[in-house]
Tab-separated table of C-alpha atoms in Angstrom:
chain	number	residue	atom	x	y	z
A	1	UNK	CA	138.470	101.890	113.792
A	2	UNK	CA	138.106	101.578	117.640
A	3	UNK	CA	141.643	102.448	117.996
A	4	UNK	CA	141.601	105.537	116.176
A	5	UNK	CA	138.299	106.890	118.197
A	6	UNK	CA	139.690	106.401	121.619
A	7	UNK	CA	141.147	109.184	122.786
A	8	UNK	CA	141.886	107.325	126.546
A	9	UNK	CA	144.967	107.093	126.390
A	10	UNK	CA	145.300	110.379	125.840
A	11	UNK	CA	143.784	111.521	128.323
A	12	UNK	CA	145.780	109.440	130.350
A	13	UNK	CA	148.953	110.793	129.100
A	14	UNK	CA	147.343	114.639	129.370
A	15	UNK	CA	146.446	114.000	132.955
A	16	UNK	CA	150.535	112.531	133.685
A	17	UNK	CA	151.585	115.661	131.850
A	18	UNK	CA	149.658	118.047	133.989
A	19	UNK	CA	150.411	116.421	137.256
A	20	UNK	CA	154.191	116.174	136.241
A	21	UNK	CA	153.996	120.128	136.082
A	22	UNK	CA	152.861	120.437	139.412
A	23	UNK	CA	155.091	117.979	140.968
A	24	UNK	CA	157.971	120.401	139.043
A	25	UNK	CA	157.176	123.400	140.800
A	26	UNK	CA	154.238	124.716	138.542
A	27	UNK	CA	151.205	126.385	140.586
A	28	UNK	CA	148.749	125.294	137.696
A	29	UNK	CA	148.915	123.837	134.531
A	30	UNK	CA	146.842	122.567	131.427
A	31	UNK	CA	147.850	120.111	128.719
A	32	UNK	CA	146.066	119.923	125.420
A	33	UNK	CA	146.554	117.577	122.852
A	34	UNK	CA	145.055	117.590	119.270
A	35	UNK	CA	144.803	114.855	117.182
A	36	UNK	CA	144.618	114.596	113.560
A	37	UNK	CA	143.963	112.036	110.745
A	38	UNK	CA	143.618	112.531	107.463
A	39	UNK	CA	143.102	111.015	103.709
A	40	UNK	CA	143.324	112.963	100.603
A	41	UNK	CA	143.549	111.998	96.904
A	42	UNK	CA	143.755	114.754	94.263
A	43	UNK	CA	142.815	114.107	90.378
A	44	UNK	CA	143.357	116.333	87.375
A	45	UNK	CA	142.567	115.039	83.912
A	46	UNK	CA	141.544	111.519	84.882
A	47	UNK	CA	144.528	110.897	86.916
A	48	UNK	CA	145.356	110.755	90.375
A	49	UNK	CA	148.228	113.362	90.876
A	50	UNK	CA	149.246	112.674	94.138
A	51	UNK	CA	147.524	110.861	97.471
A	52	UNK	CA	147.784	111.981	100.907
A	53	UNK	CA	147.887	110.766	104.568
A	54	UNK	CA	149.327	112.031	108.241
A	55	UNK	CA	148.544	111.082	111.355
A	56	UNK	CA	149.806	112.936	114.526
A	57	UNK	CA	148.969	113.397	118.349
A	58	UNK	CA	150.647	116.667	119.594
A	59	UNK	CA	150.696	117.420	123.500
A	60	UNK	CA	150.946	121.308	124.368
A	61	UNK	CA	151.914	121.621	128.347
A	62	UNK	CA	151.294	125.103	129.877
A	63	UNK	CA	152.647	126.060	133.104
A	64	UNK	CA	151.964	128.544	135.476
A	65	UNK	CA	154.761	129.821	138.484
A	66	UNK	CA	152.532	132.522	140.032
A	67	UNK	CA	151.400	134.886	137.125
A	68	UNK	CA	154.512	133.976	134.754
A	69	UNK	CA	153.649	131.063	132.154
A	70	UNK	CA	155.023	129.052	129.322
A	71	UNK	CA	154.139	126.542	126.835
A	72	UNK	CA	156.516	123.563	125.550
A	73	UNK	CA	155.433	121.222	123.124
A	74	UNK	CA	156.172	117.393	122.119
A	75	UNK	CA	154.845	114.092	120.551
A	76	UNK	CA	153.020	111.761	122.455
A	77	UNK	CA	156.764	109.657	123.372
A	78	UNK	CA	158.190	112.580	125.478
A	79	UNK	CA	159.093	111.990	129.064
A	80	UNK	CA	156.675	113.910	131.241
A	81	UNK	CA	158.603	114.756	133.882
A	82	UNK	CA	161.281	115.844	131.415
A	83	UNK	CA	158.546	118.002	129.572
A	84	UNK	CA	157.255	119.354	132.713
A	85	UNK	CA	160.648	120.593	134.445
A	86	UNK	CA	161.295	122.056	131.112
A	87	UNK	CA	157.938	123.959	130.991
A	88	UNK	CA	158.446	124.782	134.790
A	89	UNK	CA	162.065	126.501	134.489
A	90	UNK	CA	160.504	128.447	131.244
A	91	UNK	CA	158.212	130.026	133.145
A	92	UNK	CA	160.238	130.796	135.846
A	93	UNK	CA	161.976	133.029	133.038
A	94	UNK	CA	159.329	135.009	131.771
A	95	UNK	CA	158.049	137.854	131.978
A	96	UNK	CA	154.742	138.423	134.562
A	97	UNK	CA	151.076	138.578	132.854
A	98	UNK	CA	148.943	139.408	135.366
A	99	UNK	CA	145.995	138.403	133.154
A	100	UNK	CA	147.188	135.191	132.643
A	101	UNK	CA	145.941	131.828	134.079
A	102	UNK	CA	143.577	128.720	133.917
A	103	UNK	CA	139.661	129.338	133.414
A	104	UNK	CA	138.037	130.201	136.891
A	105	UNK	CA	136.939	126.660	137.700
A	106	UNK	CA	132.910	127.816	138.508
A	107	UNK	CA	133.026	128.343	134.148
A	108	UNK	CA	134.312	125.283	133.173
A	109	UNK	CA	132.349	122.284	131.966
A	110	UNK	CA	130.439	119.864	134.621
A	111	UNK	CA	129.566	117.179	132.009
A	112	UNK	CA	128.980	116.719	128.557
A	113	UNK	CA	125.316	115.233	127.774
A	114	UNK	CA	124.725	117.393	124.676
A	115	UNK	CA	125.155	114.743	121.572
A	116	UNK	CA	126.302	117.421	118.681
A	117	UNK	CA	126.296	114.191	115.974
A	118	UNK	CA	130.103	115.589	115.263
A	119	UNK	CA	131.459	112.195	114.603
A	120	UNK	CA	130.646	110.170	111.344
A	121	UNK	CA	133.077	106.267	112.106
A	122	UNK	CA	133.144	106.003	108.451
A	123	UNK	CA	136.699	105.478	107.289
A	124	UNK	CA	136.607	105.574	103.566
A	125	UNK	CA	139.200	104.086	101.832
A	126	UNK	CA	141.855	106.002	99.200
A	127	UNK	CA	139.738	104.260	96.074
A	128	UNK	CA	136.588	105.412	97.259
A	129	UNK	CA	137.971	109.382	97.523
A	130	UNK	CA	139.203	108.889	93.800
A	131	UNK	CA	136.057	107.252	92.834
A	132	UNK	CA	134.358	110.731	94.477
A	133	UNK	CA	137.219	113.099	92.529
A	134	UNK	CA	137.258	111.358	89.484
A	135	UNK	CA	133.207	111.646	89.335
A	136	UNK	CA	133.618	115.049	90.016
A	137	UNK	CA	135.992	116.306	87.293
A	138	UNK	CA	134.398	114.086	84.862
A	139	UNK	CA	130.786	116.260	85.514
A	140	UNK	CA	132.758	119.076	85.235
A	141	UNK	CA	134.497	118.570	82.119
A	142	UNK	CA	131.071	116.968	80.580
A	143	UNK	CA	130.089	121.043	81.027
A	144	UNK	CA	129.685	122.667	77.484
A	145	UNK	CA	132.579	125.225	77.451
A	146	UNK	CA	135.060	123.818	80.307
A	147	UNK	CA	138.305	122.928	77.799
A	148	UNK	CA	140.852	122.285	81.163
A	149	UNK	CA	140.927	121.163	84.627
A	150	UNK	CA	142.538	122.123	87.279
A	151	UNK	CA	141.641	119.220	89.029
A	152	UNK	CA	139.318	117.574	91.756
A	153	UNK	CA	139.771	117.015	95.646
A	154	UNK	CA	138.251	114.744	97.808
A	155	UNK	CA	139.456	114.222	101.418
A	156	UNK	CA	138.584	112.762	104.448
A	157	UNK	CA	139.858	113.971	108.221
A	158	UNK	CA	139.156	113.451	112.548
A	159	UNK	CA	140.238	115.724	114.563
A	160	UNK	CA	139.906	115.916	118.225
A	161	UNK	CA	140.922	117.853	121.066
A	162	UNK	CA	141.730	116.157	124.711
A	163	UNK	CA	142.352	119.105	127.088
A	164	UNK	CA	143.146	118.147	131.163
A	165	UNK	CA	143.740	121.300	133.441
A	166	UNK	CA	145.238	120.981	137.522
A	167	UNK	CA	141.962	122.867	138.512
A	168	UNK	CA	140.323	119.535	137.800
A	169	UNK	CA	138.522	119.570	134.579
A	170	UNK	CA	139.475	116.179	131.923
A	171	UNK	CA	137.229	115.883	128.526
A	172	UNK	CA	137.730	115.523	124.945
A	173	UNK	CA	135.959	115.340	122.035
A	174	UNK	CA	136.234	113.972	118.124
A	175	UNK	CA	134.433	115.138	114.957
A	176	UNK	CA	134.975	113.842	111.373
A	177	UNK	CA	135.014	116.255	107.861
A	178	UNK	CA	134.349	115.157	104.371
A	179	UNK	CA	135.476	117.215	101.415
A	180	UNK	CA	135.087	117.807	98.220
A	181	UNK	CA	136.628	120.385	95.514
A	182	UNK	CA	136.502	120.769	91.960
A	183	UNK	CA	138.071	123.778	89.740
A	184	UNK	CA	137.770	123.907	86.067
A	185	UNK	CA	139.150	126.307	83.107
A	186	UNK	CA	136.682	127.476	80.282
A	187	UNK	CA	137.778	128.991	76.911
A	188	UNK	CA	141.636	129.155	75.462
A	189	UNK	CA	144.483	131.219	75.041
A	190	UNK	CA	144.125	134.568	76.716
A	191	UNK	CA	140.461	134.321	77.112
A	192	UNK	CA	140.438	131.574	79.547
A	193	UNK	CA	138.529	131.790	83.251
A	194	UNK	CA	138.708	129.315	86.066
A	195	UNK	CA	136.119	128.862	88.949
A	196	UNK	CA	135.494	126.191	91.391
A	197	UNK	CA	132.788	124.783	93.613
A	198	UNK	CA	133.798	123.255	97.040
A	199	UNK	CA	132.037	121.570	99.472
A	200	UNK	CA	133.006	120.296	103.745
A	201	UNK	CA	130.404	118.159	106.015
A	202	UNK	CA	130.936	116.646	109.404
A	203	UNK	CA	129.022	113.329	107.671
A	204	UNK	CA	129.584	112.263	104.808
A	205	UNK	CA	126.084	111.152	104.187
A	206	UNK	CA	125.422	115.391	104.015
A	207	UNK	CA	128.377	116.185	101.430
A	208	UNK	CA	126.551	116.909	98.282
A	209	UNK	CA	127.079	114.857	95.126
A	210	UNK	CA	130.126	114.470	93.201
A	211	UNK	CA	128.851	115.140	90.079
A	212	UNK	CA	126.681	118.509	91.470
A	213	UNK	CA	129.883	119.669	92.670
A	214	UNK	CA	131.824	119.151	89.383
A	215	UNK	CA	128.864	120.695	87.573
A	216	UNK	CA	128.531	123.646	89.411
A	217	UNK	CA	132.030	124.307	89.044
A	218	UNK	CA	131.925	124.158	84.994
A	219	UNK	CA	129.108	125.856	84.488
A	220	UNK	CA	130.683	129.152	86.826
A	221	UNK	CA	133.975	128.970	85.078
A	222	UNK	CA	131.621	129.012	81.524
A	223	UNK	CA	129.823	131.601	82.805
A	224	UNK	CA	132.622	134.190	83.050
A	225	UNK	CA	133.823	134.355	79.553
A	226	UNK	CA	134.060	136.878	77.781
A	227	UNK	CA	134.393	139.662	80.759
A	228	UNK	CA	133.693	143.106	80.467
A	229	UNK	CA	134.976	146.296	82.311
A	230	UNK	CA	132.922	147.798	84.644
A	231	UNK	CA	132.422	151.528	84.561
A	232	UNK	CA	134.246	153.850	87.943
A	233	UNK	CA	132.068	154.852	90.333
A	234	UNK	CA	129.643	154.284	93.353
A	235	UNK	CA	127.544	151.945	93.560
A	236	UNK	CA	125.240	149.055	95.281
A	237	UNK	CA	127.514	146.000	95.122
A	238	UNK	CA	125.565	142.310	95.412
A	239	UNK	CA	127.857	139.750	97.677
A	240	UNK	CA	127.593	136.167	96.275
A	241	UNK	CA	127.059	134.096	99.563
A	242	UNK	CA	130.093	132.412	99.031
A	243	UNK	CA	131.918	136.303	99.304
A	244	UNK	CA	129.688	137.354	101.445
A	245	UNK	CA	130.952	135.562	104.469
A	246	UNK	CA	134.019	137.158	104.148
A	247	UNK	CA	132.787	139.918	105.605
A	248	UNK	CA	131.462	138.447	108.923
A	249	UNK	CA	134.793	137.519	108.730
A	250	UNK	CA	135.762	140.714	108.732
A	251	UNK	CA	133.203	141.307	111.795
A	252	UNK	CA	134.491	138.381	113.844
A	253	UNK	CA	138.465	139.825	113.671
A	254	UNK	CA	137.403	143.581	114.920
A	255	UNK	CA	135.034	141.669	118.049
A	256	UNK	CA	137.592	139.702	118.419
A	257	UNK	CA	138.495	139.947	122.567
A	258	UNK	CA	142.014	139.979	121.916
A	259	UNK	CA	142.195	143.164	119.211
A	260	UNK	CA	140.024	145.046	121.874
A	261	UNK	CA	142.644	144.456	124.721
A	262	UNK	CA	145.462	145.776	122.052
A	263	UNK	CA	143.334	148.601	120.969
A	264	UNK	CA	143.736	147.380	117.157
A	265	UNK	CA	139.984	147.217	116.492
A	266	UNK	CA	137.718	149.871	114.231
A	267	UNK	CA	134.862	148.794	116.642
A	268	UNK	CA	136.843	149.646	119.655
A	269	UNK	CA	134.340	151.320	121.503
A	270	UNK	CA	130.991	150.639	119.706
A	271	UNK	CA	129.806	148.042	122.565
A	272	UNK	CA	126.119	148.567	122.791
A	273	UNK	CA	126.036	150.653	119.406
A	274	UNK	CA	123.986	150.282	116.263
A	275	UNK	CA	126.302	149.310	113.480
A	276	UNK	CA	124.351	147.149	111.294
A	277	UNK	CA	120.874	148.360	110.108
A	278	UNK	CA	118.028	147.139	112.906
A	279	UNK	CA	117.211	143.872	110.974
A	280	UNK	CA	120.371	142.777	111.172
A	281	UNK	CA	121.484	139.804	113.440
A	282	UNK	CA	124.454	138.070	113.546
A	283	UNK	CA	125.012	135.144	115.805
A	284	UNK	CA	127.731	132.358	117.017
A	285	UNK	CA	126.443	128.517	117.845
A	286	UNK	CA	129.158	126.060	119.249
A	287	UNK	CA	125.867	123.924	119.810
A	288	UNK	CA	125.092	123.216	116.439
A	289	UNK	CA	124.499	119.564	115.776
A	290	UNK	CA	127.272	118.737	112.857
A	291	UNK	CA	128.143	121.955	112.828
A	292	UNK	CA	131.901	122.434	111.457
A	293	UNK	CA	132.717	124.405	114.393
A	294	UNK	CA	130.772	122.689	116.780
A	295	UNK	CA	132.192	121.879	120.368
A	296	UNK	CA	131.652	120.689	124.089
A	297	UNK	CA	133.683	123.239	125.331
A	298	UNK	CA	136.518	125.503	124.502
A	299	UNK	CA	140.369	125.453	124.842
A	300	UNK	CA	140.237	126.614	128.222
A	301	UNK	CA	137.036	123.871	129.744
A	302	UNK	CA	134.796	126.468	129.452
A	303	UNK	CA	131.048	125.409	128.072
A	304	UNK	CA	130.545	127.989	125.520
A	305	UNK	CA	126.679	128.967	124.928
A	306	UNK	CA	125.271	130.667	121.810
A	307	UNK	CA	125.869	134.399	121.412
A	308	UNK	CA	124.069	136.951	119.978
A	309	UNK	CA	127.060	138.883	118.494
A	310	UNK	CA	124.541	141.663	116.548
A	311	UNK	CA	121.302	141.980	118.006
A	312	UNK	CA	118.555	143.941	116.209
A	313	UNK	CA	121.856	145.995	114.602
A	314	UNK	CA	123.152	145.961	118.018
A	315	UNK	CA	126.606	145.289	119.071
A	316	UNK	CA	126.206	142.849	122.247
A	317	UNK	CA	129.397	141.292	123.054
A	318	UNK	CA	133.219	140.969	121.919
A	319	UNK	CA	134.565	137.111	121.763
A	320	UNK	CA	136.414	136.844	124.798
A	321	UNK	CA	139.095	133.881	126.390
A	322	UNK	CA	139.739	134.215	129.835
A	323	UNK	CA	142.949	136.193	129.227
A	324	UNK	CA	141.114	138.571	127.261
A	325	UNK	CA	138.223	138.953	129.101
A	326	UNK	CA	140.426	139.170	132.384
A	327	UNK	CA	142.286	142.602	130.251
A	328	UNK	CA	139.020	144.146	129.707
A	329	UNK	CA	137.474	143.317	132.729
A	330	UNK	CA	134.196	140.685	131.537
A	331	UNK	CA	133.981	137.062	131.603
A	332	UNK	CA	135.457	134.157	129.177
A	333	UNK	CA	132.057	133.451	127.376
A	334	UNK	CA	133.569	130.592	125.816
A	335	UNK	CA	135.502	131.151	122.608
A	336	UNK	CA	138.974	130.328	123.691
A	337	UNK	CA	140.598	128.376	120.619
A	338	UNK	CA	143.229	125.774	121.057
A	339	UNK	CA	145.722	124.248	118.328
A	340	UNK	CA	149.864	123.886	119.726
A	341	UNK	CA	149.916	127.008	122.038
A	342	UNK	CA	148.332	129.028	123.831
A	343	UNK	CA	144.177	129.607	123.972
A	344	UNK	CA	143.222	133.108	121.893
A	345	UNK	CA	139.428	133.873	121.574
A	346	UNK	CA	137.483	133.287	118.057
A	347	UNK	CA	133.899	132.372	116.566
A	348	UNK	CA	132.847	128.916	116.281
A	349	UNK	CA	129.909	128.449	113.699
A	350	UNK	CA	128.990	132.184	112.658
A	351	UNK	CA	125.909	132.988	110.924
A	352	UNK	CA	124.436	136.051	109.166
A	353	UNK	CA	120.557	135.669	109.903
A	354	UNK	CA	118.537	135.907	106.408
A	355	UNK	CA	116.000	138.699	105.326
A	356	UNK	CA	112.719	138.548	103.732
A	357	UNK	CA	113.323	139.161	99.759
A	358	UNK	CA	114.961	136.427	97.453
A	359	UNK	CA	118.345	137.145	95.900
A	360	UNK	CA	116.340	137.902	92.441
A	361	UNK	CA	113.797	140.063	94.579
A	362	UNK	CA	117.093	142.474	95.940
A	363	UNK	CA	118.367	142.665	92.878
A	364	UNK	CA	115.305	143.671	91.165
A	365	UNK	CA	115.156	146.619	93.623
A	366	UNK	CA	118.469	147.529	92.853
A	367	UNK	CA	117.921	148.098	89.159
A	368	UNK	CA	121.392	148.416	88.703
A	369	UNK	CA	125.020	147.693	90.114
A	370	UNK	CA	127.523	144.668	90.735
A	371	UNK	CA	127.141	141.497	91.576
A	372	UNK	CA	130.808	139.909	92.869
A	373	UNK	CA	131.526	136.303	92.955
A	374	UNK	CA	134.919	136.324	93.728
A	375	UNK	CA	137.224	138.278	95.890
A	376	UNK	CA	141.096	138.505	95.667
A	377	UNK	CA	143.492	139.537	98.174
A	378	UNK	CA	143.113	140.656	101.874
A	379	UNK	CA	142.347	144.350	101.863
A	380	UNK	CA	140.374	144.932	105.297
A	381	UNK	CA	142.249	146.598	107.268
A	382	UNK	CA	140.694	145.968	111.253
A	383	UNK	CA	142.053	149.128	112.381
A	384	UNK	CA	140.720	151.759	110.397
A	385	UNK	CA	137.674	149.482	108.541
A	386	UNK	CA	139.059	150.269	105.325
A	387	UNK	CA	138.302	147.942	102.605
A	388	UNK	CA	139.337	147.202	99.488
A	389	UNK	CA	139.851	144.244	97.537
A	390	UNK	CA	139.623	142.755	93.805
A	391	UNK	CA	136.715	141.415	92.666
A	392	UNK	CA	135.014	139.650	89.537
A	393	UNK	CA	131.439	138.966	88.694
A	394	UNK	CA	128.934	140.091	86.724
A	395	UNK	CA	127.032	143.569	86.131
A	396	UNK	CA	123.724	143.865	87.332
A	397	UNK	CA	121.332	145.897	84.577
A	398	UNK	CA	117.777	145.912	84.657
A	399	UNK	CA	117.112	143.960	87.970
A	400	UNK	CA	119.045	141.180	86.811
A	401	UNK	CA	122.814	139.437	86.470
A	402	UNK	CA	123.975	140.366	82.946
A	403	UNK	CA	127.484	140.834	81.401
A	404	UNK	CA	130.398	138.800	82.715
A	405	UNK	CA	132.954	141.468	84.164
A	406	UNK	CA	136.218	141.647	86.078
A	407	UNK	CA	139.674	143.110	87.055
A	408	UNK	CA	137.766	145.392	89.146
A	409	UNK	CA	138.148	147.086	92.425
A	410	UNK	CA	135.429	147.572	95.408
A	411	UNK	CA	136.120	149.845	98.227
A	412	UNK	CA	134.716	151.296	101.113
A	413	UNK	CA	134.942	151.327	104.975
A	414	UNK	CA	133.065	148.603	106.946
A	415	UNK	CA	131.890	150.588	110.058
A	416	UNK	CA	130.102	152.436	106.679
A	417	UNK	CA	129.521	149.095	104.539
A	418	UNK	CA	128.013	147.297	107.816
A	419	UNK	CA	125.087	150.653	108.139
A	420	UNK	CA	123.947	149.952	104.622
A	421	UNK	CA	123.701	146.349	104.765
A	422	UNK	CA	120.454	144.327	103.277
A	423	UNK	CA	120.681	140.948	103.039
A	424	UNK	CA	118.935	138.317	101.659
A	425	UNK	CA	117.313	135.303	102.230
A	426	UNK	CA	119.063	132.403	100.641
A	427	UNK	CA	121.055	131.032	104.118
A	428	UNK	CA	122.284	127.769	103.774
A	429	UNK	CA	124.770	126.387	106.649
A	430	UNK	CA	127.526	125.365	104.250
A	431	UNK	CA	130.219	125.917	106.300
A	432	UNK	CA	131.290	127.649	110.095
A	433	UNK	CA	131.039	130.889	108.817
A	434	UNK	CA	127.538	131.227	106.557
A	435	UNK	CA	125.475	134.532	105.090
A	436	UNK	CA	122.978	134.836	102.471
A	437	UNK	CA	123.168	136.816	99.839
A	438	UNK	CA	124.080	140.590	100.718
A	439	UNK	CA	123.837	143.969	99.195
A	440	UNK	CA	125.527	147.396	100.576
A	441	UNK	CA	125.100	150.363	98.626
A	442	UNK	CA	127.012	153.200	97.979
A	443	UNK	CA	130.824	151.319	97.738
A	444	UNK	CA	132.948	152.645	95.498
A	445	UNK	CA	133.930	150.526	92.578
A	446	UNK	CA	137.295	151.205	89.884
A	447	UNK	CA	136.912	149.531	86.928
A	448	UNK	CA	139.123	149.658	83.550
């Protein structure tokens, strides 16, 4: 166990890389390397189908010769000086970026005292996943209606990030994810629906039970027999939590830094604008302890602090890298993302802040309209904000969830959706991106 947790020797071998770079010519130069362990075992109908493991330590070296840059990548046995020339003469070949370089070194992180709790040291074994699995799809199956399975996941993972840069900053840090999946099948022939339940913690002591996972999944998949259509027309359409945080999705890609540089955003020039109703708020914690997305600091060194990305329905701030933030002429606040090239900006644990009225309270004001549990395909478009996507779920008549229904469409634009938001106050921190419940009105909805 004390072998896989420390990360010293790579940071050794980041450091060599970095100062190989500069003795090849480079003017500055980072190295990243990300680590990753995992476990998986996958049942279906009793029976383990297939069992996973991969280990790997990747090392990302990206040099700088004046404003041109370029980014080679190897396994932990490469030669550094063989890497670094290589990076060097690269980069000496490409084109200039004159918003390219390391973080500005008064940003970067000074120390790392903040214990975020991201690391559970228990290794389970491959048993003790199918033990979890099998639990799982036996709970699910026990479900009054389920007559298939397709099968139960449970997986273990670490994954760490060492990042060294020639400006001076060295750190690194590790955080552990348990897992746990379960998708069943109700009814037969052509009536047959599926649904799942699925569930991710940094500690394994927080993952919910096996059998409450398996459970929840069989009675969903039950629960949508027997669909209905749904008639064409507008109207207020209920987001499950589990759909609704596709749309903050949604949010995070148009403020994302890099899609305001290129121009390729809906929200292009809405900084400082109301686009959410004024008890909206949307925010973005790197500091939260076992948080998913939790982290020291970012690709680039930088300490990133909490955001307020919608204030009071406000627009406050794109997410910026230093690149990006260089381009549009603001700081790096901190959401540079790192995996085997180069740093681009994104949201660490994004949250939709809740409202006053329960899920049954909003739907009870609505009277009537749709409430979707699933989504299918990738219909936002970031440019324009049109949406549209295929949905399932079940009508809402009478202030409450009735009829199963589905092969539906819902459409509408989300600089429009986001003004008519309401939202709920079921929150639960599930995953990096979380929202409660949510209602927009007025989205048009095709039906059979």
């Amino acid at each position: 166990m004390t072998e896989i947790l420390d990360q010293s020797d790579l940071t050794d071998r980041a450091a060599h890389l970095v100062e190989a770079a500069r003795k090849a010519g480079a003017d500055a130069a980072d190295t990243v390397c990300v680590r990753g362990i995992s476990l998986s075992v996958d049942m279906r109908l009793g029976k383990v189908e297939e069992t996973r493991r991969a280990e790997g330590d990747d090392f990302t070296l990206r040099a700088f010769v004046g404003k041109r840059s370029a980014t080679v990548s190897a396994n932990v046995m490469a030669d550094p000086a063989e890497l670094a020339e290589r990076a060097v003469a690269m980069a000496k070949a490409a084109p200039e970026d004159r918003f390219a370089g390391l973080a500005d070194p008064s940003l970067v992180a000074k120390s790392f005292d903040d214990d975020l709790d991201l690391l559970d040291e228990t290794i389970p074994q491959a048993t003790e996943l199918t033990e979890a699995a099998l639990a799982a799809e036996d709970a699910m199956r026990a479900v009054e209606g389920v007559t298939n399975s397709s099968g139960a996941s449970a997986g273990w993972s670490l994954g760490g990030l060492v990042l060294a840069t020639s400006n001076g900053f060295a750190g690194s840090y590790l955080g552990s994810r348990f897992s746990l999946s379960a998708s069943a099948i109700a009814g037969t022939g052509t009536a047959m629906e599926r649904d799942y339940d699925y569930a991710m913690r940094t500690h394994r002591a927080d993952l919910d039970d096996p059998a409450t996972i398996g459970r929840k999944a069989g009675e969903r998949a039950v629960r949508r027999l027997n669909p209905a259509s749904y008639a064409t027309g507008r109207t207020t359409v209920v987001f499950d939590p589990r759909v609704a945080s596709g749309l903050l999705g949604s949010l995070a890609g148009a403020t994302n830094g890099a899609a305001i540089a290129r121009k390729t955003s809906f929200l292009l020039d809405k900084m400082g604008a109301a686009i959410f109703p004024s008890n909206i708020n949307v925010s973005d914690d790197p500091s939260r302890r076992r948080g998913l997305a939790s982290r020291l600091f970012d690709g680039e060194g930088v300490r990133p602090e909490p955001l307020d990305i919608i204030k009071d329905g406000v627009l406050q701030t794109w997410f910026l890298d230093s690149a990006s933030g260089r381009e549009l002429g603001l700081a790096t606040n901190g959401r540079a993302s790192r995996g085997g090239g180069n740093p681009s900006p994104g949201a660490t644990n994004l949250t939709l802040a809740p409202g006053d009225q329960s899920p049954e309270e909003l739907m009870a004001a609505i009277g009537e309209g749709l409430y979707v549990t699933e989504m299918i395909g990738h219909g936002a478009n970031l440019l324009t904000g049109d949406y549209s996507r295929g949905a399932a779920g079940f009508a809402i008549r009478d202030g409450k969830l009735a009829e199963p229904v589905s092969e539906i469409t819902v459409a509408g634009n989300l600089a429009e959706m986001f003004l008519h938001l309401i939202v709920a106050s079921d929150l639960e921190y599930r995953f990096s991106v979380n929202a409660p419940t949510v209602a927009i009105e007025g989205m048009t909805v095709a039906g059979q």
